[in-house]
Every structure is written in structure tokens, then in C-alpha cells.
Short mmCIF file of C-alpha atoms in Angstrom, two decimals:
data_model
loop_
_atom_site.label_atom_id
_atom_site.label_comp_id
_atom_site.label_asym_id
_atom_site.label_seq_id
_atom_site.Cartn_x
_atom_site.Cartn_y
_atom_site.Cartn_z
CA UNK A 1102 100.65 55.25 -115.23
CA UNK A 1103 101.27 51.70 -114.18
CA UNK A 1104 103.96 49.18 -115.45
CA UNK A 1105 104.31 45.51 -114.86
CA UNK A 1106 107.10 44.05 -116.90
CA UNK A 1107 106.45 44.73 -120.59
CA UNK A 1108 102.97 46.02 -120.24
CA UNK A 1109 102.15 49.62 -119.57
CA UNK A 1110 98.71 50.71 -118.30
CA UNK A 1111 97.84 54.32 -119.06
CA UNK A 1112 94.54 55.87 -117.29
CA UNK A 1113 92.07 57.24 -119.92
CA UNK A 1114 89.44 59.68 -119.08
CA UNK A 1115 85.83 58.45 -119.70
CA UNK A 1116 85.13 61.19 -122.14
CA UNK A 1117 88.26 60.25 -124.22
CA UNK A 1118 87.24 56.65 -124.87
CA UNK A 1119 86.52 56.22 -128.55
CA UNK A 1120 82.62 56.11 -129.20
CA UNK A 1121 82.99 52.69 -131.23
CA UNK A 1122 84.21 50.92 -128.05
CA UNK A 1123 80.69 50.75 -126.71
CA UNK A 1124 79.74 48.29 -129.47
CA UNK A 1125 83.13 46.66 -129.94
CA UNK A 1126 83.52 42.98 -129.13
CA UNK A 1127 85.06 42.07 -125.75
CA UNK A 1128 88.05 39.74 -125.34
CA UNK A 1129 87.07 36.33 -123.48
CA UNK A 1130 88.52 35.31 -120.18
CA UNK A 1131 91.00 32.50 -120.11
CA UNK A 1132 90.26 29.22 -118.37
CA UNK A 1133 91.16 30.76 -115.05
CA UNK A 1134 88.69 33.51 -115.30
CA UNK A 1135 91.36 36.16 -115.92
CA UNK A 1136 91.49 38.90 -118.65
CA UNK A 1137 94.83 38.35 -120.25
CA UNK A 1138 96.77 41.45 -121.22
CA UNK A 1139 99.87 39.78 -122.47
CA UNK A 1140 100.70 36.03 -122.65
CA UNK A 1141 104.38 35.10 -122.53
CA UNK A 1142 105.38 32.93 -125.49
CA UNK A 1143 108.47 31.61 -123.95
CA UNK A 1144 107.35 31.00 -120.25
CA UNK A 1145 103.51 30.67 -120.79
CA UNK A 1146 103.24 33.21 -117.80
CA UNK A 1147 100.65 35.96 -118.29
CA UNK A 1148 100.03 39.63 -117.33
CA UNK A 1149 96.31 39.34 -116.37
CA UNK A 1150 93.49 41.09 -114.55
CA UNK A 1151 91.51 39.41 -111.88
CA UNK A 1152 88.07 40.89 -111.00
CA UNK A 1153 85.28 42.48 -112.91
CA UNK A 1154 86.16 44.22 -115.99
CA UNK A 1155 86.04 44.35 -119.89
CA UNK A 1156 88.89 44.22 -122.36
CA UNK A 1157 88.54 45.62 -125.89
CA UNK A 1158 91.21 44.95 -128.61
CA UNK A 1159 91.52 47.59 -131.28
CA UNK A 1160 91.85 46.28 -134.80
CA UNK A 1161 95.32 45.20 -136.11
CA UNK A 1162 98.16 43.08 -134.86
CA UNK A 1163 99.70 45.86 -133.00
CA UNK A 1164 96.39 47.56 -132.08
CA UNK A 1165 96.13 48.72 -128.46
CA UNK A 1166 93.67 47.27 -125.96
CA UNK A 1167 91.35 49.39 -123.68
CA UNK A 1168 90.53 47.85 -120.34
CA UNK A 1169 87.40 48.96 -118.14
CA UNK A 1170 87.49 48.27 -114.49
CA UNK A 1171 84.24 49.30 -113.00
CA UNK A 1172 85.36 48.60 -109.44
CA UNK A 1173 88.93 48.58 -109.83
CA UNK A 1174 91.09 45.43 -110.18
CA UNK A 1175 94.54 43.83 -109.81
CA UNK A 1176 97.03 43.04 -112.46
CA UNK A 1177 98.81 39.69 -111.63
CA UNK A 1178 101.85 37.84 -113.18
CA UNK A 1179 103.71 34.86 -111.99
CA UNK A 1180 107.11 36.71 -111.75
CA UNK A 1181 106.07 40.28 -110.70
CA UNK A 1182 104.20 41.72 -107.67
CA UNK A 1183 100.46 42.40 -108.11
CA UNK A 1184 99.33 45.81 -108.89
CA UNK A 1185 96.22 47.36 -107.65
CA UNK A 1186 94.27 49.63 -110.05
CA UNK A 1187 91.53 51.99 -109.17
CA UNK A 1188 88.10 51.89 -111.18
CA UNK A 1189 88.28 53.43 -114.65
CA UNK A 1190 89.51 53.04 -118.13
CA UNK A 1191 93.00 52.11 -119.14
CA UNK A 1192 94.90 51.82 -122.46
CA UNK A 1193 97.11 48.74 -122.42
CA UNK A 1194 100.44 49.20 -124.19
CA UNK A 1195 102.86 46.51 -124.91
CA UNK A 1196 106.61 47.43 -124.96
CA UNK A 1197 107.96 47.28 -128.40
CA UNK A 1198 111.56 46.87 -129.57
CA UNK A 1199 113.13 48.23 -132.56
CA UNK A 1200 114.88 45.78 -134.96
CA UNK A 1201 116.35 47.38 -137.91
CA UNK A 1202 113.68 47.52 -140.63
CA UNK A 1203 110.89 46.58 -138.30
CA UNK A 1204 109.17 46.70 -134.82
CA UNK A 1205 108.37 43.69 -132.69
CA UNK A 1206 106.49 43.32 -129.43
CA UNK A 1207 108.57 42.37 -126.58
CA UNK A 1208 107.99 38.69 -125.29
CA UNK A 1209 108.46 37.33 -121.85
#
């Protein structure tokens, strides 16, 4: 597992990737060519992947994302050290915070 701030990346075996992911739409890259995993609403900074790869968002507002890195990649953020990732699939999990009566995603 890999963590950068409020983003956790959990390796997923190829055979454990749901079949519907093959035909699911891919997230677009931002204006800087990055795959954004989490955008900080407060700072405008982003946890993002540079390099080749694909990002698939599961349905729903809290749905997880699946990241495929065919040649490995690097997760970058303006306030954290970069993290090198080996090739493979990853489940991208945002840290959540319990607020009495609800759950919210932690924001930078």
C-alpha cells in the first residue's frame, strides 16, 4: 500500500479487477497532462499521476477509482514527496472523516 496525504493506493491483482472496468469511461487528464486522483478544494493542489496510465471512476459520489499503470508511474503533490509506483492496478481510496450523522471526504 502507498499513502500520500489523504490518498491511499492499494495494489489490486489483475484478476481481481471487475470485468466492467474494461468498457468503463476513463477520466480525462488535466491541463498539465496529469491524472488527478484528488484535488484540494482549499489549496488547489492536487494528488496526481504523471506518466502513462488510465483512471476509471466507479459510479457514485464516494465511488472508488481504479488506476492502471502499464509501466509504473509517479504520484506527485505540491506539498508531499513524490511516490514511485510499480506497474499494475491500484484502488484509489480517499480518506474519509466521520461527522455525527454522516461521512465526508477529507479535503486538503
